[in-house]
């Protein structure tokens, strides 16, 4: 996801879905968000300074997002915005914490929010799960869950059925991404359409599992309706990391025009006739084919190029191939295919990918138009 | 063909962890479970099929060190091809470390005059990024001085990044008899594929054996199309690290990594098996070339490379 936490980007015209991140000091909010959206290497989170004021992350994925990273001592009044503006509130609790403070704070926010807007989604991330052994992890998780629900019911009996989701997370593995995926799924209106596209793709290509991933944060925005196996999800995240890291290693820094490739155009902001260069293109300096910034409706001289990759696993007969196809500048299709299908029916697979891509682009573009008009 | 590799250094400096990562394919996270090595642990590691590395992981506790330098002296220091001495960058007993090192160097020159010596300044991840280069340079000067007449090569390493692969690729390169010949053939192959670069990796460790751009096995100036494209100088060890990590991810799913092909915006590449002990990575910058063509070329070159490997090792005996 392309993100920026500076206010220099004028986002006044686009309506962004807002997510609020709350939690005690040192619970891990800033680390999480920077690892997910700013490509911060996990080991560098050790050196992060405490967050003193609200930092906003503007993220563009299948829908435009605005994520607020708040300092630990923020309260309903010092927030700087009405709670009604947010679609989701994520509360982060350090799994080793003594629970009184975070639980009271969480309950305070829940009560305040319900008075203003009862439709807001509430999620709790029980974080830093890597610090405990398996049994302690589960025990603490259960205890926190229980304490929160007890306190809520104490506040008022109508909170008994309150839909509060708990997730066990850590920045050291992919549990954080999985949790964030689930949060994101509730915010994407077009999710059923994306899922259906994936289902069709899977049944046509005999694929047991396919995901639509956001390439830079490695959060999956949609998957087909077969059950998600955590190990498969982790492998796909690792595969994406590897592909992302390979790009810069062998990138050519020469001025040879032959090495340039046209990449898919980004969000179609007006005027629709401009063809612009995108972040995924290789370094194409001046003097290369006239595609880089013409505003006249000249069709590009090369067809659109979409990066793809495939890795084959297991030399045994029913092998699996893990494929990657870039679908929009931020989203990629990752699918597991039987190797026999990939090798012998490659053309049909690619054909299905083309249709899948068309479908996703239509959904994404119509979503953007809706957002621009509001 | 057997080559003896001595792995020495103070207790807790990281010798066994290193060995476990490179040769046993264990991820860095599991090394915390390793205990202190008692006396010498000998491992025979098959490398490139016919080459056997006889790895002597020598426990670093004082009692053992004293015994190596006295009663076990000739056993330890005879017939050594390479000695790798590991220094913990955060060691609080540098004087003692250096003293033991000098003694070992003496033992080595007594029994294996022709052995190559590599010094690793390990756990370099504990040093802040911005100071790393300065620290490595300072240590290099210190160690070269302590080594007297003996030519040594110093590397800063860590099991948490690619630096370990760089050091070990260099070390292993001195043990492969015909790296230069392999490079020459890789260059011919690269030209046939219109590739910018072709790199040969050992299958299990994924250490770099030879590339089409180096003119000899040490860090010589690259030549040919690589200069034109000005590729990242750290790409070799980064590739080793990335693929190794991905192989480990695959094995968690009980799958085995086999091959990879990529058509990215920046380049096209194929990573596939070359011979039964090696993998080849072919990197192409011409967008016209399809991965299928590269794969076909690899297929056709296989026999030649099997031959090359077989012949060279026999000749050296």
mmCIF file of N, CA and C in Angstrom, chain A residues 43-44 47 229-232 234-235 238-239 241-243 245-256 258-261 263 280-282 302 305-315 320 322 324 336 342-343 346, chain B residues 125-129 160 197 199 201 228-232 234-236 238-239 242-243 245-246 249-250 252-268 271 273 281 283 285-289 291 295:
data_model
loop_
_atom_site.group_PDB
_atom_site.id
_atom_site.type_symbol
_atom_site.label_atom_id
_atom_site.label_comp_id
_atom_site.label_asym_id
_atom_site.label_seq_id
_atom_site.Cartn_x
_atom_site.Cartn_y
_atom_site.Cartn_z
ATOM 1 N N UNK A 43 13.203 -5.705 13.267
ATOM 2 C CA UNK A 43 14.193 -5.448 14.309
ATOM 3 C C UNK A 43 14.366 -3.970 14.620
ATOM 4 N N UNK A 44 14.003 -3.111 13.674
ATOM 5 C CA UNK A 44 14.150 -1.678 13.897
ATOM 6 C C UNK A 44 13.074 -1.116 14.817
ATOM 7 N N UNK A 47 13.889 0.604 18.104
ATOM 8 C CA UNK A 47 14.386 1.970 18.218
ATOM 9 C C UNK A 47 13.309 3.036 18.086
ATOM 10 N N UNK A 229 -6.159 -22.126 5.345
ATOM 11 C CA UNK A 229 -5.233 -22.871 6.170
ATOM 12 C C UNK A 229 -4.079 -21.920 6.493
ATOM 13 N N UNK A 230 -3.794 -21.750 7.787
ATOM 14 C CA UNK A 230 -2.806 -20.754 8.178
ATOM 15 C C UNK A 230 -1.447 -20.955 7.526
ATOM 16 N N UNK A 231 -1.032 -22.226 7.411
ATOM 17 C CA UNK A 231 0.279 -22.495 6.823
ATOM 18 C C UNK A 231 0.336 -22.026 5.374
ATOM 19 N N UNK A 232 -0.738 -22.256 4.624
ATOM 20 C CA UNK A 232 -0.775 -21.810 3.234
ATOM 21 C C UNK A 232 -0.718 -20.289 3.163
ATOM 22 N N UNK A 234 0.605 -18.278 5.340
ATOM 23 C CA UNK A 234 1.951 -17.841 5.684
ATOM 24 C C UNK A 234 2.908 -18.032 4.518
ATOM 25 N N UNK A 235 2.765 -19.161 3.823
ATOM 26 C CA UNK A 235 3.640 -19.403 2.679
ATOM 27 C C UNK A 235 3.438 -18.329 1.608
ATOM 28 N N UNK A 238 5.153 -15.182 2.657
ATOM 29 C CA UNK A 238 6.600 -15.305 2.499
ATOM 30 C C UNK A 238 6.983 -15.214 1.030
ATOM 31 N N UNK A 239 6.160 -15.805 0.173
ATOM 32 C CA UNK A 239 6.411 -15.774 -1.261
ATOM 33 C C UNK A 239 6.392 -14.336 -1.754
ATOM 34 N N UNK A 241 6.907 -11.625 0.036
ATOM 35 C CA UNK A 241 8.095 -10.925 0.571
ATOM 36 C C UNK A 241 9.280 -11.188 -0.300
ATOM 37 N N UNK A 242 9.440 -12.472 -0.674
ATOM 38 C CA UNK A 242 10.601 -12.825 -1.456
ATOM 39 C C UNK A 242 10.572 -12.116 -2.804
ATOM 40 N N UNK A 243 9.423 -12.132 -3.474
ATOM 41 C CA UNK A 243 9.328 -11.489 -4.782
ATOM 42 C C UNK A 243 9.577 -9.990 -4.668
ATOM 43 N N UNK A 245 11.438 -8.531 -2.549
ATOM 44 C CA UNK A 245 12.858 -8.275 -2.291
ATOM 45 C C UNK A 245 13.716 -8.515 -3.514
ATOM 46 N N UNK A 246 13.285 -9.405 -4.408
ATOM 47 C CA UNK A 246 14.078 -9.724 -5.579
ATOM 48 C C UNK A 246 14.174 -8.563 -6.546
ATOM 49 N N UNK A 247 13.051 -7.839 -6.690
ATOM 50 C CA UNK A 247 13.000 -6.743 -7.665
ATOM 51 C C UNK A 247 14.206 -5.833 -7.630
ATOM 52 N N UNK A 248 14.467 -5.169 -6.484
ATOM 53 C CA UNK A 248 15.575 -4.221 -6.440
ATOM 54 C C UNK A 248 16.956 -4.862 -6.597
ATOM 55 N N UNK A 249 17.077 -6.163 -6.344
ATOM 56 C CA UNK A 249 18.403 -6.775 -6.418
ATOM 57 C C UNK A 249 18.980 -6.791 -7.823
ATOM 58 N N UNK A 250 18.115 -7.141 -8.790
ATOM 59 C CA UNK A 250 18.628 -7.279 -10.149
ATOM 60 C C UNK A 250 18.109 -6.187 -11.066
ATOM 61 N N UNK A 251 17.659 -5.117 -10.453
ATOM 62 C CA UNK A 251 17.112 -4.018 -11.232
ATOM 63 C C UNK A 251 18.235 -3.371 -12.016
ATOM 64 N N UNK A 252 17.960 -3.090 -13.281
ATOM 65 C CA UNK A 252 18.988 -2.490 -14.103
ATOM 66 C C UNK A 252 19.029 -0.996 -13.901
ATOM 67 N N UNK A 253 20.238 -0.458 -13.711
ATOM 68 C CA UNK A 253 20.359 0.984 -13.561
ATOM 69 C C UNK A 253 20.925 1.608 -14.821
ATOM 70 N N UNK A 254 20.775 0.893 -15.939
ATOM 71 C CA UNK A 254 21.367 1.414 -17.169
ATOM 72 C C UNK A 254 20.355 2.274 -17.913
ATOM 73 N N UNK A 255 20.814 2.914 -18.996
ATOM 74 C CA UNK A 255 19.926 3.768 -19.786
ATOM 75 C C UNK A 255 19.421 3.065 -21.017
ATOM 76 N N UNK A 256 19.560 1.757 -21.039
ATOM 77 C CA UNK A 256 19.165 0.988 -22.209
ATOM 78 C C UNK A 256 17.648 0.972 -22.355
ATOM 79 N N UNK A 258 15.792 -0.761 -24.124
ATOM 80 C CA UNK A 258 15.225 -2.096 -24.263
ATOM 81 C C UNK A 258 14.792 -2.670 -22.927
ATOM 82 N N UNK A 259 15.397 -2.203 -21.832
ATOM 83 C CA UNK A 259 15.072 -2.814 -20.548
ATOM 84 C C UNK A 259 13.817 -2.243 -19.912
ATOM 85 N N UNK A 260 13.197 -1.259 -20.566
ATOM 86 C CA UNK A 260 12.023 -0.679 -19.930
ATOM 87 C C UNK A 260 10.780 -1.487 -20.258
ATOM 88 N N UNK A 261 9.863 -1.443 -19.335
ATOM 89 C CA UNK A 261 8.601 -2.134 -19.572
ATOM 90 C C UNK A 261 7.490 -1.227 -19.124
ATOM 91 N N UNK A 263 4.219 -0.414 -17.261
ATOM 92 C CA UNK A 263 3.525 -1.060 -16.144
ATOM 93 C C UNK A 263 2.082 -0.594 -16.138
ATOM 94 N N UNK A 280 5.829 0.911 -10.159
ATOM 95 C CA UNK A 280 6.402 -0.404 -10.446
ATOM 96 C C UNK A 280 7.268 -0.452 -11.692
ATOM 97 N N UNK A 281 7.371 0.657 -12.409
ATOM 98 C CA UNK A 281 8.179 0.589 -13.628
ATOM 99 C C UNK A 281 9.658 0.641 -13.291
ATOM 100 N N UNK A 282 10.481 0.125 -14.177
ATOM 101 C CA UNK A 282 11.920 0.193 -13.946
ATOM 102 C C UNK A 282 12.358 1.619 -14.226
ATOM 103 N N UNK A 302 3.687 0.036 -26.442
ATOM 104 C CA UNK A 302 3.858 -1.341 -26.008
ATOM 105 C C UNK A 302 2.598 -1.749 -25.247
ATOM 106 N N UNK A 305 2.061 -4.265 -19.402
ATOM 107 C CA UNK A 305 2.787 -5.416 -18.890
ATOM 108 C C UNK A 305 2.413 -5.648 -17.436
ATOM 109 N N UNK A 306 2.083 -6.859 -17.100
ATOM 110 C CA UNK A 306 1.762 -7.195 -15.717
ATOM 111 C C UNK A 306 2.752 -8.233 -15.218
ATOM 112 N N UNK A 307 3.510 -7.902 -14.165
ATOM 113 C CA UNK A 307 4.483 -8.857 -13.644
ATOM 114 C C UNK A 307 3.811 -10.151 -13.198
ATOM 115 N N UNK A 308 4.510 -11.256 -13.397
ATOM 116 C CA UNK A 308 3.993 -12.520 -12.903
ATOM 117 C C UNK A 308 5.159 -13.393 -12.498
ATOM 118 N N UNK A 309 4.881 -14.410 -11.700
ATOM 119 C CA UNK A 309 5.936 -15.334 -11.286
ATOM 120 C C UNK A 309 5.283 -16.658 -10.939
ATOM 121 N N UNK A 310 6.075 -17.711 -10.950
ATOM 122 C CA UNK A 310 5.544 -19.005 -10.548
ATOM 123 C C UNK A 310 6.658 -19.787 -9.896
ATOM 124 N N UNK A 311 6.324 -20.470 -8.802
ATOM 125 C CA UNK A 311 7.331 -21.307 -8.195
ATOM 126 C C UNK A 311 6.757 -22.704 -8.060
ATOM 127 N N UNK A 312 7.523 -23.708 -8.506
ATOM 128 C CA UNK A 312 6.979 -25.047 -8.419
ATOM 129 C C UNK A 312 7.546 -25.719 -7.181
ATOM 130 N N UNK A 313 6.667 -26.429 -6.497
ATOM 131 C CA UNK A 313 7.039 -27.079 -5.248
ATOM 132 C C UNK A 313 6.905 -28.573 -5.409
ATOM 133 N N UNK A 314 7.704 -29.309 -4.648
ATOM 134 C CA UNK A 314 7.589 -30.761 -4.584
ATOM 135 C C UNK A 314 7.777 -31.469 -5.908
ATOM 136 N N UNK A 315 8.889 -32.137 -6.052
ATOM 137 C CA UNK A 315 9.159 -32.853 -7.290
ATOM 138 C C UNK A 315 8.258 -34.083 -7.459
ATOM 139 N N UNK A 320 2.661 -28.909 -6.699
ATOM 140 C CA UNK A 320 1.895 -27.666 -6.618
ATOM 141 C C UNK A 320 2.735 -26.530 -7.162
ATOM 142 N N UNK A 322 2.904 -22.359 -7.150
ATOM 143 C CA UNK A 322 2.373 -21.154 -6.515
ATOM 144 C C UNK A 322 2.560 -20.012 -7.508
ATOM 145 N N UNK A 324 1.864 -16.008 -9.066
ATOM 146 C CA UNK A 324 1.701 -14.619 -8.666
ATOM 147 C C UNK A 324 1.397 -13.832 -9.926
ATOM 148 N N UNK A 336 -2.655 -21.285 -5.699
ATOM 149 C CA UNK A 336 -1.986 -22.580 -5.706
ATOM 150 C C UNK A 336 -2.593 -23.345 -6.864
ATOM 151 N N UNK A 342 -0.746 -26.172 -14.507
ATOM 152 C CA UNK A 342 0.078 -25.032 -14.881
ATOM 153 C C UNK A 342 0.938 -25.342 -16.098
ATOM 154 N N UNK A 343 1.525 -26.543 -16.133
ATOM 155 C CA UNK A 343 2.410 -26.871 -17.252
ATOM 156 C C UNK A 343 1.652 -27.122 -18.543
ATOM 157 N N UNK A 346 -1.305 -23.942 -19.483
ATOM 158 C CA UNK A 346 -0.839 -22.608 -19.135
ATOM 159 C C UNK A 346 -1.663 -21.512 -19.801
ATOM 160 N N UNK B 125 25.183 -8.023 13.988
ATOM 161 C CA UNK B 125 23.861 -7.407 14.084
ATOM 162 C C UNK B 125 23.691 -6.657 15.397
ATOM 163 N N UNK B 126 24.554 -6.941 16.372
ATOM 164 C CA UNK B 126 24.447 -6.268 17.666
ATOM 165 C C UNK B 126 25.014 -4.855 17.604
ATOM 166 N N UNK B 127 25.695 -4.556 16.499
ATOM 167 C CA UNK B 127 26.244 -3.213 16.328
ATOM 168 C C UNK B 127 25.234 -2.399 15.541
ATOM 169 N N UNK B 128 25.057 -1.150 15.918
ATOM 170 C CA UNK B 128 24.087 -0.299 15.218
ATOM 171 C C UNK B 128 24.482 -0.116 13.756
ATOM 172 N N UNK B 129 23.484 -0.190 12.864
ATOM 173 C CA UNK B 129 23.700 -0.109 11.411
ATOM 174 C C UNK B 129 24.740 0.914 10.988
ATOM 175 N N UNK B 160 21.608 -13.230 11.129
ATOM 176 C CA UNK B 160 20.323 -12.607 10.840
ATOM 177 C C UNK B 160 20.279 -11.861 9.524
ATOM 178 N N UNK B 197 23.342 -12.052 -16.443
ATOM 179 C CA UNK B 197 24.174 -12.760 -15.483
ATOM 180 C C UNK B 197 23.637 -14.159 -15.222
ATOM 181 N N UNK B 199 24.219 -17.295 -12.338
ATOM 182 C CA UNK B 199 24.879 -17.620 -11.069
ATOM 183 C C UNK B 199 24.631 -19.080 -10.736
ATOM 184 N N UNK B 201 24.598 -21.964 -7.812
ATOM 185 C CA UNK B 201 24.528 -22.143 -6.352
ATOM 186 C C UNK B 201 24.651 -23.611 -6.009
ATOM 187 N N UNK B 228 27.369 -2.813 -17.284
ATOM 188 C CA UNK B 228 26.422 -1.974 -17.988
ATOM 189 C C UNK B 228 25.178 -1.711 -17.156
ATOM 190 N N UNK B 229 24.692 -2.756 -16.471
ATOM 191 C CA UNK B 229 23.447 -2.611 -15.734
ATOM 192 C C UNK B 229 23.639 -2.142 -14.298
ATOM 193 N N UNK B 230 24.852 -2.097 -13.860
ATOM 194 C CA UNK B 230 25.166 -1.626 -12.506
ATOM 195 C C UNK B 230 24.252 -2.259 -11.455
ATOM 196 N N UNK B 231 24.297 -3.568 -11.359
ATOM 197 C CA UNK B 231 23.433 -4.271 -10.416
ATOM 198 C C UNK B 231 23.945 -4.132 -8.986
ATOM 199 N N UNK B 232 23.050 -4.359 -8.056
ATOM 200 C CA UNK B 232 23.369 -4.258 -6.634
ATOM 201 C C UNK B 232 24.530 -5.200 -6.275
ATOM 202 N N UNK B 234 25.390 -6.454 -3.561
ATOM 203 C CA UNK B 234 25.118 -7.464 -2.537
ATOM 204 C C UNK B 234 24.185 -8.560 -3.031
ATOM 205 N N UNK B 235 23.919 -8.584 -4.347
ATOM 206 C CA UNK B 235 22.854 -9.466 -4.802
ATOM 207 C C UNK B 235 23.124 -10.946 -4.568
ATOM 208 N N UNK B 236 24.397 -11.366 -4.611
ATOM 209 C CA UNK B 236 24.683 -12.786 -4.471
ATOM 210 C C UNK B 236 24.259 -13.321 -3.114
ATOM 211 N N UNK B 238 22.400 -11.827 -0.928
ATOM 212 C CA UNK B 238 20.988 -11.564 -0.645
ATOM 213 C C UNK B 238 20.128 -12.661 -1.267
ATOM 214 N N UNK B 239 20.527 -13.085 -2.491
ATOM 215 C CA UNK B 239 19.770 -14.148 -3.155
ATOM 216 C C UNK B 239 19.858 -15.432 -2.338
ATOM 217 N N UNK B 242 17.564 -15.043 0.639
ATOM 218 C CA UNK B 242 16.135 -15.045 0.310
ATOM 219 C C UNK B 242 15.640 -16.442 -0.044
ATOM 220 N N UNK B 243 16.401 -17.122 -0.892
ATOM 221 C CA UNK B 243 15.956 -18.444 -1.321
ATOM 222 C C UNK B 243 15.980 -19.423 -0.157
ATOM 223 N N UNK B 245 15.559 -18.770 2.981
ATOM 224 C CA UNK B 245 14.422 -18.466 3.855
ATOM 225 C C UNK B 245 13.138 -18.994 3.243
ATOM 226 N N UNK B 246 12.998 -18.839 1.929
ATOM 227 C CA UNK B 246 11.796 -19.316 1.271
ATOM 228 C C UNK B 246 11.731 -20.838 1.301
ATOM 229 N N UNK B 249 10.338 -21.789 4.533
ATOM 230 C CA UNK B 249 8.884 -21.585 4.591
ATOM 231 C C UNK B 249 8.163 -22.731 3.915
ATOM 232 N N UNK B 250 8.690 -23.154 2.764
ATOM 233 C CA UNK B 250 8.051 -24.255 2.040
ATOM 234 C C UNK B 250 8.081 -25.519 2.881
ATOM 235 N N UNK B 252 7.937 -25.888 5.963
ATOM 236 C CA UNK B 252 6.955 -25.853 7.059
ATOM 237 C C UNK B 252 5.604 -26.368 6.586
ATOM 238 N N UNK B 253 5.396 -26.299 5.280
ATOM 239 C CA UNK B 253 4.145 -26.786 4.715
ATOM 240 C C UNK B 253 4.370 -28.186 4.172
ATOM 241 N N UNK B 254 5.525 -28.782 4.530
ATOM 242 C CA UNK B 254 5.918 -30.089 4.017
ATOM 243 C C UNK B 254 6.018 -30.124 2.492
ATOM 244 N N UNK B 255 6.330 -28.976 1.905
ATOM 245 C CA UNK B 255 6.564 -28.934 0.472
ATOM 246 C C UNK B 255 8.045 -28.691 0.272
ATOM 247 N N UNK B 256 8.536 -29.070 -0.890
ATOM 248 C CA UNK B 256 9.944 -28.854 -1.166
ATOM 249 C C UNK B 256 10.051 -27.868 -2.311
ATOM 250 N N UNK B 257 10.874 -26.873 -2.167
ATOM 251 C CA UNK B 257 11.030 -25.891 -3.232
ATOM 252 C C UNK B 257 11.725 -26.534 -4.417
ATOM 253 N N UNK B 258 11.230 -26.262 -5.605
ATOM 254 C CA UNK B 258 11.845 -26.907 -6.754
ATOM 255 C C UNK B 258 12.423 -25.887 -7.721
ATOM 256 N N UNK B 259 11.583 -24.983 -8.246
ATOM 257 C CA UNK B 259 12.113 -23.993 -9.175
ATOM 258 C C UNK B 259 11.273 -22.729 -9.111
ATOM 259 N N UNK B 260 11.800 -21.664 -9.710
ATOM 260 C CA UNK B 260 11.129 -20.370 -9.644
ATOM 261 C C UNK B 260 11.331 -19.658 -10.966
ATOM 262 N N UNK B 261 10.279 -19.070 -11.504
ATOM 263 C CA UNK B 261 10.472 -18.225 -12.672
ATOM 264 C C UNK B 261 9.742 -16.919 -12.409
ATOM 265 N N UNK B 262 10.359 -15.811 -12.819
ATOM 266 C CA UNK B 262 9.771 -14.498 -12.554
ATOM 267 C C UNK B 262 9.823 -13.621 -13.782
ATOM 268 N N UNK B 263 8.706 -12.965 -14.065
ATOM 269 C CA UNK B 263 8.719 -11.950 -15.119
ATOM 270 C C UNK B 263 8.278 -10.675 -14.437
ATOM 271 N N UNK B 264 9.253 -9.948 -13.901
ATOM 272 C CA UNK B 264 8.914 -8.739 -13.153
ATOM 273 C C UNK B 264 9.165 -7.514 -14.024
ATOM 274 N N UNK B 265 8.790 -6.373 -13.499
ATOM 275 C CA UNK B 265 8.978 -5.144 -14.271
ATOM 276 C C UNK B 265 10.458 -4.865 -14.486
ATOM 277 N N UNK B 266 11.290 -5.302 -13.544
ATOM 278 C CA UNK B 266 12.708 -4.941 -13.615
ATOM 279 C C UNK B 266 13.542 -5.923 -14.420
ATOM 280 N N UNK B 267 13.128 -7.180 -14.512
ATOM 281 C CA UNK B 267 13.928 -8.183 -15.210
ATOM 282 C C UNK B 267 13.123 -9.474 -15.308
ATOM 283 N N UNK B 268 13.676 -10.430 -16.047
ATOM 284 C CA UNK B 268 13.072 -11.766 -16.125
ATOM 285 C C UNK B 268 14.114 -12.727 -15.585
ATOM 286 N N UNK B 271 15.137 -19.625 -11.875
ATOM 287 C CA UNK B 271 16.000 -20.324 -10.932
ATOM 288 C C UNK B 271 15.590 -21.784 -11.010
ATOM 289 N N UNK B 273 17.033 -26.230 -11.255
ATOM 290 C CA UNK B 273 18.112 -27.185 -11.005
ATOM 291 C C UNK B 273 19.004 -27.233 -12.223
ATOM 292 N N UNK B 281 20.745 -19.610 -11.551
ATOM 293 C CA UNK B 281 19.845 -18.456 -11.664
ATOM 294 C C UNK B 281 20.259 -17.701 -12.914
ATOM 295 N N UNK B 283 19.506 -14.410 -15.167
ATOM 296 C CA UNK B 283 18.845 -13.108 -15.110
ATOM 297 C C UNK B 283 18.961 -12.422 -16.462
ATOM 298 N N UNK B 285 17.681 -9.080 -18.946
ATOM 299 C CA UNK B 285 17.044 -7.773 -18.932
ATOM 300 C C UNK B 285 16.327 -7.424 -20.214
ATOM 301 N N UNK B 286 16.464 -8.268 -21.211
ATOM 302 C CA UNK B 286 15.788 -7.999 -22.473
ATOM 303 C C UNK B 286 14.335 -8.485 -22.343
ATOM 304 N N UNK B 287 13.358 -7.593 -22.441
ATOM 305 C CA UNK B 287 11.972 -7.987 -22.186
ATOM 306 C C UNK B 287 11.386 -8.938 -23.230
ATOM 307 N N UNK B 288 12.090 -9.118 -24.325
ATOM 308 C CA UNK B 288 11.566 -9.973 -25.380
ATOM 309 C C UNK B 288 11.710 -11.463 -25.037
ATOM 310 N N UNK B 289 12.655 -11.770 -24.168
ATOM 311 C CA UNK B 289 12.954 -13.176 -23.895
ATOM 312 C C UNK B 289 11.981 -13.798 -22.910
ATOM 313 N N UNK B 291 10.422 -16.848 -20.379
ATOM 314 C CA UNK B 291 10.996 -17.782 -19.404
ATOM 315 C C UNK B 291 11.101 -19.185 -19.992
ATOM 316 N N UNK B 295 14.315 -21.700 -19.813
ATOM 317 C CA UNK B 295 14.244 -23.054 -19.249
ATOM 318 C C UNK B 295 14.753 -24.086 -20.233
#
